[in-house]
XYZ file of C-alpha atoms in Angstrom:
453
model
C 97.511 -22.237 28.018
C 100.427 -23.396 30.279
C 102.236 -21.137 32.647
C 105.358 -23.055 32.495
C 107.990 -20.897 30.459
C 109.548 -23.753 28.717
C 106.184 -25.312 27.542
C 104.966 -22.182 26.590
C 107.907 -21.478 24.253
C 107.350 -24.731 22.209
C 103.355 -25.043 22.607
C 102.153 -21.551 21.841
C 101.278 -21.878 18.162
C 99.856 -20.045 15.152
C 96.472 -21.157 16.219
C 96.591 -19.395 19.310
C 97.032 -16.044 17.672
C 93.887 -14.062 18.409
C 93.300 -10.863 16.435
C 94.586 -8.752 19.182
C 97.932 -10.585 19.103
C 98.198 -10.437 15.400
C 97.729 -6.526 15.726
C 100.175 -6.306 18.493
C 102.744 -8.382 16.342
C 102.117 -6.195 13.254
C 102.478 -3.176 15.528
C 105.973 -4.454 16.675
C 107.105 -4.993 13.256
C 106.151 -1.921 11.610
C 107.280 0.336 14.168
C 110.676 -1.367 15.079
C 111.480 -1.718 11.196
C 110.749 1.928 10.624
C 112.984 2.874 13.486
C 115.697 0.352 12.148
C 115.384 2.061 8.665
C 116.304 5.565 10.151
C 118.984 4.237 12.409
C 121.085 3.015 9.394
C 122.025 6.790 8.776
C 123.581 7.129 11.996
C 127.455 7.047 12.798
C 126.695 4.500 15.636
C 124.880 2.032 13.019
C 127.862 2.524 10.453
C 130.327 1.672 13.156
C 128.500 -1.452 14.450
C 127.826 -2.750 10.867
C 131.507 -2.408 9.964
C 132.508 -4.280 13.163
C 130.076 -7.087 12.452
C 131.717 -7.677 8.986
C 135.104 -7.495 10.437
C 134.389 -9.516 13.825
C 131.292 -11.653 13.196
C 131.933 -12.870 9.550
C 130.053 -16.383 8.520
C 132.824 -18.778 7.705
C 132.441 -21.373 4.778
C 129.561 -23.736 5.688
C 128.463 -21.718 8.488
C 124.944 -20.377 9.102
C 124.785 -16.690 7.729
C 122.190 -13.768 8.015
C 121.921 -10.463 6.330
C 122.138 -7.260 8.461
C 119.028 -5.120 8.305
C 119.074 -2.442 5.497
C 122.562 -3.397 4.585
C 122.543 -6.735 2.750
C 125.870 -7.971 3.706
C 125.893 -11.582 5.171
C 127.454 -12.164 8.604
C 126.841 -14.507 11.501
C 123.273 -14.741 13.019
C 124.665 -13.474 16.232
C 126.461 -10.777 14.295
C 123.334 -9.672 12.463
C 121.305 -9.486 15.424
C 124.188 -7.368 17.182
C 124.273 -5.037 14.096
C 120.080 -4.975 14.038
C 119.757 -4.268 17.493
C 122.320 -1.386 17.851
C 121.087 0.038 14.542
C 117.521 0.153 15.928
C 118.793 1.597 19.112
C 120.726 4.470 17.549
C 117.161 6.153 16.922
C 115.624 5.981 20.435
C 111.827 5.669 18.994
C 111.437 2.019 19.547
C 108.735 0.376 21.714
C 108.688 0.868 25.287
C 107.562 -1.537 28.170
C 106.866 0.562 31.214
C 106.673 -2.202 33.958
C 110.277 -3.359 33.073
C 111.267 0.245 32.271
C 112.849 -0.762 29.056
C 112.529 -1.793 25.688
C 111.728 -5.342 23.718
C 111.241 -4.850 19.820
C 114.947 -3.357 19.494
C 116.545 -6.477 20.428
C 113.729 -9.170 19.540
C 112.729 -7.988 15.845
C 116.621 -7.808 14.724
C 117.141 -11.375 16.450
C 114.007 -12.676 14.986
C 114.820 -11.524 11.475
C 118.525 -13.155 11.947
C 117.593 -16.444 13.142
C 114.361 -16.894 10.826
C 114.581 -18.345 7.427
C 112.702 -16.822 4.441
C 110.417 -19.865 4.126
C 109.145 -19.754 7.583
C 105.430 -19.383 7.596
C 104.214 -15.824 8.531
C 101.957 -17.300 11.243
C 105.026 -18.816 12.870
C 106.819 -15.655 12.524
C 104.138 -14.009 14.411
C 103.918 -17.018 17.136
C 107.880 -16.528 17.670
C 107.269 -12.857 18.125
C 104.579 -13.109 20.629
C 106.943 -15.840 22.497
C 109.906 -13.562 22.612
C 107.655 -10.542 23.817
C 105.999 -12.476 26.587
C 109.148 -14.251 27.984
C 111.487 -11.065 27.477
C 108.838 -8.837 29.333
C 108.600 -11.099 32.271
C 112.305 -11.780 32.350
C 112.597 -8.105 32.667
C 110.260 -7.636 35.572
C 111.961 -10.379 37.637
C 115.262 -8.828 37.171
C 114.387 -5.746 38.342
C 112.614 -7.027 41.313
C 115.770 -9.323 42.060
C 118.692 -7.155 41.080
C 120.039 -4.378 43.113
C 121.093 -2.293 40.039
C 119.063 -0.738 37.177
C 120.143 -2.744 33.938
C 119.576 -1.894 30.432
C 116.943 -3.702 28.294
C 119.876 -6.071 26.765
C 120.220 -7.816 30.176
C 116.791 -9.184 30.249
C 116.138 -9.408 26.549
C 118.681 -11.787 26.082
C 116.336 -14.358 27.683
C 113.522 -13.041 25.232
C 115.797 -13.392 22.333
C 116.964 -16.907 23.339
C 113.271 -17.957 23.930
C 112.572 -16.920 20.250
C 115.751 -18.522 18.731
C 115.243 -21.750 20.613
C 112.210 -22.180 18.935
C 113.287 -21.032 15.749
C 116.376 -23.641 15.753
C 113.889 -26.282 16.958
C 115.540 -27.162 20.186
C 113.899 -29.485 22.519
C 112.739 -28.354 25.921
C 115.881 -29.571 27.647
C 118.122 -27.683 25.211
C 115.799 -24.496 25.480
C 116.322 -24.448 29.298
C 120.041 -24.503 28.729
C 119.766 -21.530 26.393
C 117.507 -19.404 28.619
C 120.277 -19.999 31.266
C 123.063 -19.352 28.926
C 121.397 -15.912 27.829
C 120.571 -14.802 31.215
C 124.033 -15.269 32.419
C 125.889 -13.620 29.460
C 123.238 -10.936 28.921
C 124.641 -7.562 29.301
C 124.242 -6.536 32.807
C 125.040 -2.885 31.769
C 124.193 0.119 34.072
C 121.548 1.979 32.620
C 121.946 5.078 34.697
C 125.455 5.356 33.847
C 124.583 5.720 29.993
C 121.812 8.325 31.212
C 124.419 10.423 32.963
C 127.289 9.878 30.244
C 125.460 9.296 27.149
C 127.446 7.382 24.221
C 126.699 4.874 21.631
C 126.221 2.116 24.277
C 122.836 3.006 24.681
C 120.257 0.336 26.094
C 122.316 -2.634 25.311
C 119.796 -3.840 22.638
C 122.264 -5.183 20.256
C 124.234 -6.894 22.881
C 121.229 -8.617 24.364
C 120.020 -9.772 20.910
C 123.325 -11.175 20.146
C 123.643 -12.937 23.404
C 120.107 -14.582 23.057
C 121.025 -15.774 19.502
C 124.276 -17.214 20.602
C 122.855 -18.831 23.710
C 120.358 -20.792 21.434
C 123.335 -21.933 19.131
C 125.333 -22.911 21.972
C 122.650 -24.892 23.611
C 122.275 -26.853 20.272
C 125.770 -27.994 20.605
C 125.312 -29.194 24.015
C 126.651 -26.203 26.163
C 124.861 -25.975 29.581
C 123.823 -22.957 31.446
C 120.507 -23.774 33.262
C 118.758 -22.398 35.472
C 117.948 -18.813 34.302
C 116.816 -17.521 37.757
C 114.540 -14.850 36.605
C 112.545 -17.587 34.925
C 112.737 -20.414 37.561
C 113.477 -18.839 40.856
C 110.970 -19.337 43.583
C 110.903 -15.694 44.401
C 109.712 -14.724 40.961
C 107.162 -17.442 40.322
C 104.243 -14.978 40.682
C 105.586 -13.208 37.629
C 105.104 -16.073 35.709
C 101.944 -17.178 36.964
C 99.746 -15.152 34.461
C 101.864 -16.487 31.335
C 99.423 -17.305 28.346
C 96.428 -15.335 29.948
C 97.875 -11.661 30.259
C 99.540 -10.887 26.869
C 102.322 -8.442 27.546
C 102.797 -7.839 23.775
C 99.797 -5.806 23.676
C 101.044 -3.472 26.440
C 103.793 -1.814 24.613
C 104.054 1.953 24.425
C 104.998 3.581 21.138
C 107.165 6.743 20.994
C 106.377 9.511 18.786
C 109.456 11.137 19.390
C 113.212 9.562 19.026
C 114.166 10.623 22.713
C 113.978 8.741 26.182
C 110.281 7.894 27.081
C 111.131 9.943 30.318
C 111.222 13.325 28.620
C 108.201 12.704 26.442
C 105.525 13.868 28.975
C 107.218 16.871 29.560
C 107.493 17.486 25.900
C 104.070 16.884 25.120
C 102.523 19.022 27.952
C 104.611 21.817 27.027
C 103.799 21.902 23.299
C 100.001 21.159 23.982
C 100.120 24.301 26.531
C 101.893 26.820 24.168
C 99.333 25.749 21.432
C 96.288 26.368 23.757
C 97.582 29.786 24.381
C 99.120 30.836 21.191
C 102.545 31.247 22.968
C 105.575 31.232 20.455
C 108.770 30.139 21.743
C 110.357 33.675 21.630
C 107.619 34.686 24.199
C 108.709 32.216 26.939
C 111.017 33.341 29.727
C 111.302 29.854 31.274
C 109.837 26.442 31.444
C 109.416 24.786 34.680
C 108.924 20.844 34.675
C 107.679 18.766 37.727
C 108.509 15.216 37.011
C 109.858 11.892 38.427
C 113.482 11.442 39.646
C 114.894 9.604 36.786
C 113.636 12.049 34.182
C 115.487 14.758 36.129
C 118.634 13.043 35.489
C 118.288 13.635 31.667
C 119.921 17.200 32.097
C 121.674 17.685 28.910
C 121.042 21.216 27.670
C 123.651 21.720 24.883
C 124.170 18.086 23.518
C 127.408 17.419 21.294
C 126.015 14.557 19.391
C 122.934 12.375 18.918
C 123.246 10.261 22.012
C 123.161 13.339 24.500
C 120.239 15.098 22.591
C 118.274 11.459 23.022
C 119.040 11.111 26.746
C 117.858 14.877 27.305
C 114.694 16.551 28.640
C 115.761 20.208 28.306
C 116.918 20.100 24.757
C 114.229 18.048 22.908
C 111.631 20.056 25.072
C 113.198 23.231 23.608
C 113.258 21.849 20.207
C 109.638 21.005 20.310
C 108.902 24.401 21.218
C 110.900 26.061 18.702
C 110.525 23.630 15.785
C 107.035 22.253 16.609
C 108.076 18.589 16.391
C 111.009 16.459 17.303
C 112.152 13.701 14.591
C 115.338 12.203 13.497
C 116.727 15.630 12.258
C 116.161 17.277 15.711
C 118.462 15.117 17.410
C 121.517 15.280 14.974
C 123.460 17.726 12.682
C 123.161 21.355 12.634
C 119.958 21.246 14.794
C 122.347 20.736 18.049
C 123.754 24.075 17.213
C 120.532 25.847 16.860
C 121.025 29.093 19.104
C 117.227 29.346 19.682
C 116.937 25.960 20.638
C 119.994 26.139 22.982
C 119.044 29.426 24.681
C 115.505 28.097 25.522
C 117.033 24.772 26.865
C 118.943 26.786 29.445
C 115.965 28.357 30.802
C 114.197 24.938 31.405
C 114.001 24.093 35.323
C 113.416 20.450 36.423
C 112.280 19.256 40.022
C 111.277 16.141 41.298
C 107.326 15.701 42.020
C 107.052 13.170 44.922
C 103.418 12.266 43.537
C 105.012 11.497 40.201
C 107.800 9.942 41.625
C 105.351 7.508 43.451
C 103.622 6.542 40.190
C 106.911 5.421 38.393
C 107.302 3.015 36.731
C 103.675 2.246 36.195
C 103.197 5.813 34.604
C 105.666 8.469 33.262
C 104.008 11.823 34.550
C 105.310 15.534 34.368
C 103.575 18.771 34.787
C 104.653 21.846 32.995
C 104.593 25.483 33.812
C 105.357 27.970 31.108
C 106.401 31.418 32.375
C 106.058 33.990 29.509
C 108.078 37.238 29.149
C 104.845 39.148 30.242
C 104.458 37.519 33.352
C 101.743 34.862 32.713
C 102.106 31.543 34.322
C 100.237 28.624 32.208
C 100.145 25.248 33.729
C 99.470 21.990 32.015
C 98.669 19.711 34.943
C 99.558 16.116 35.105
C 100.478 14.998 31.669
C 101.168 11.350 30.407
C 102.948 10.712 26.835
C 100.779 9.687 23.891
C 101.368 6.136 22.825
C 101.067 4.400 26.232
C 98.566 1.590 26.345
C 95.913 3.721 27.671
C 96.463 6.209 24.941
C 97.257 3.922 21.852
C 98.472 4.828 18.458
C 95.740 4.267 15.639
C 96.791 1.973 12.748
C 96.867 5.191 10.521
C 99.316 6.857 12.976
C 101.637 3.821 13.256
C 101.911 4.041 9.206
C 102.336 7.576 9.196
C 105.260 7.028 11.894
C 106.899 4.446 9.907
C 107.004 6.346 6.825
C 108.314 9.449 8.686
C 111.269 7.598 10.118
C 111.900 5.145 7.194
C 111.388 7.264 3.945
C 113.986 10.012 4.423
C 116.736 7.171 4.461
C 115.487 4.448 2.448
C 113.020 5.965 -0.012
C 109.246 5.787 -0.767
C 109.472 2.716 -3.043
C 111.755 0.818 -0.473
C 109.497 1.802 2.506
C 106.546 0.685 0.771
C 107.961 -2.815 -0.079
C 108.558 -3.249 3.589
C 105.467 -2.059 4.773
C 103.664 -4.373 2.236
C 105.437 -7.346 3.298
C 104.549 -6.724 6.853
C 100.956 -6.505 5.641
C 101.113 -9.598 3.816
C 102.979 -11.759 6.354
C 99.880 -13.591 7.895
C 99.093 -15.288 4.597
C 102.504 -15.843 3.363
C 106.259 -16.453 4.365
C 108.951 -14.229 5.828
C 110.515 -14.247 2.510
C 109.264 -11.175 1.106
C 110.051 -9.350 4.441
C 113.521 -10.461 4.678
C 114.046 -9.461 0.919
C 112.910 -5.784 1.669
C 114.139 -5.330 5.228
C 117.391 -6.645 4.641
C 118.138 -5.096 1.341
C 120.529 -1.936 1.426
C 118.999 1.261 0.233
C 119.587 1.891 -3.337
C 120.631 -1.540 -3.920
C 119.505 -4.125 -6.936
C 117.605 -5.917 -3.954
C 115.888 -3.051 -2.959
C 114.912 -1.884 -6.293
C 113.211 -5.363 -6.975
C 111.844 -5.668 -3.408
C 108.525 -4.594 -4.253
C 108.159 -7.488 -6.904
C 108.723 -10.121 -4.310
C 105.625 -9.003 -2.308
């Protein structure tokens, strides 16, 4: 397999899909689309979908795509924008530790927006692998060469452009231009700004997806933009040397909860510790968390909205101890005003542990101490979150997560149609999955989605 990125985009084919790559592609689809289904119930998603209809309409004779779990047709760039932001609205999509960010939230909506229903399932999987492999390495390269910590959309614009260039049938010269356009116009947005001041901006997934899809369209019409220096720079050549031999799509982490990955080791450690010692939330005097520096920036204890609740550590940790779990319901609505959660969140103390800071970003580690009201100190020791490559989800657990997120919003039948279409993709076309995943909940299309599988 070639290590030249442009050649890889075009030469990697369905015949190169090993069982491990097929499973990784299935994981990316079922995890991302389950989170996207949950995301459409958020104010963020409603606002961006209405924006896409108003600002990214597909004119007569123009290419069109339907928005995920909405059904309305807009331009492919608009559908990618809306789908990426909708998925990012519920912060439970996959993570790639070396790039400190997320791939699926941008790539899967972009892939759905630019792929026709008649596309063979194996080719869809090949495009997915190409997008992950190019995007992950562009992310590592950007973090190695840029002074600021950028959101995932900054580098996933390149991964989305790679998949879109292949889908549009661009030649190699135009593909090179597409990568350069996407890199240049990808959102170089500041990640720590949105950590400190959470808003609907989130991780830039939608803007990166839009930039990548638009870049391929621009290159198809002769627009130039090469080179993408995260791809072609001499100082990042080593990052691309294992392209085609090391499969980064298989190195993604799966999030059990819809909050920043940085908070999850402490959450998991606290819950496990409380269960092991039979400690209830009302018996806890305080919780001490030792972790890496960026995690201590998640210092939101009384969030006003979903965004603040997701970019927090004390609040979801307290919610996990009080309610026993953290799902979409724990980061929105009346839960944000739960006095028991707010009281415990105010008694969470955080500090930087140098040993854990040294391991970041290759690992996210925390150690939790629960101090009980009767004076006991219960210590977890170092904890890493479930779902990392060393502690992967089983297939059964992935399906359970998919239904836990999707069913409350789109219903059992609609969720089952999406799941069945993903399962059938290797021996069919993308048509059934597009019919199910692009149908609005409760619509005629959703009601008939099972019949297309």
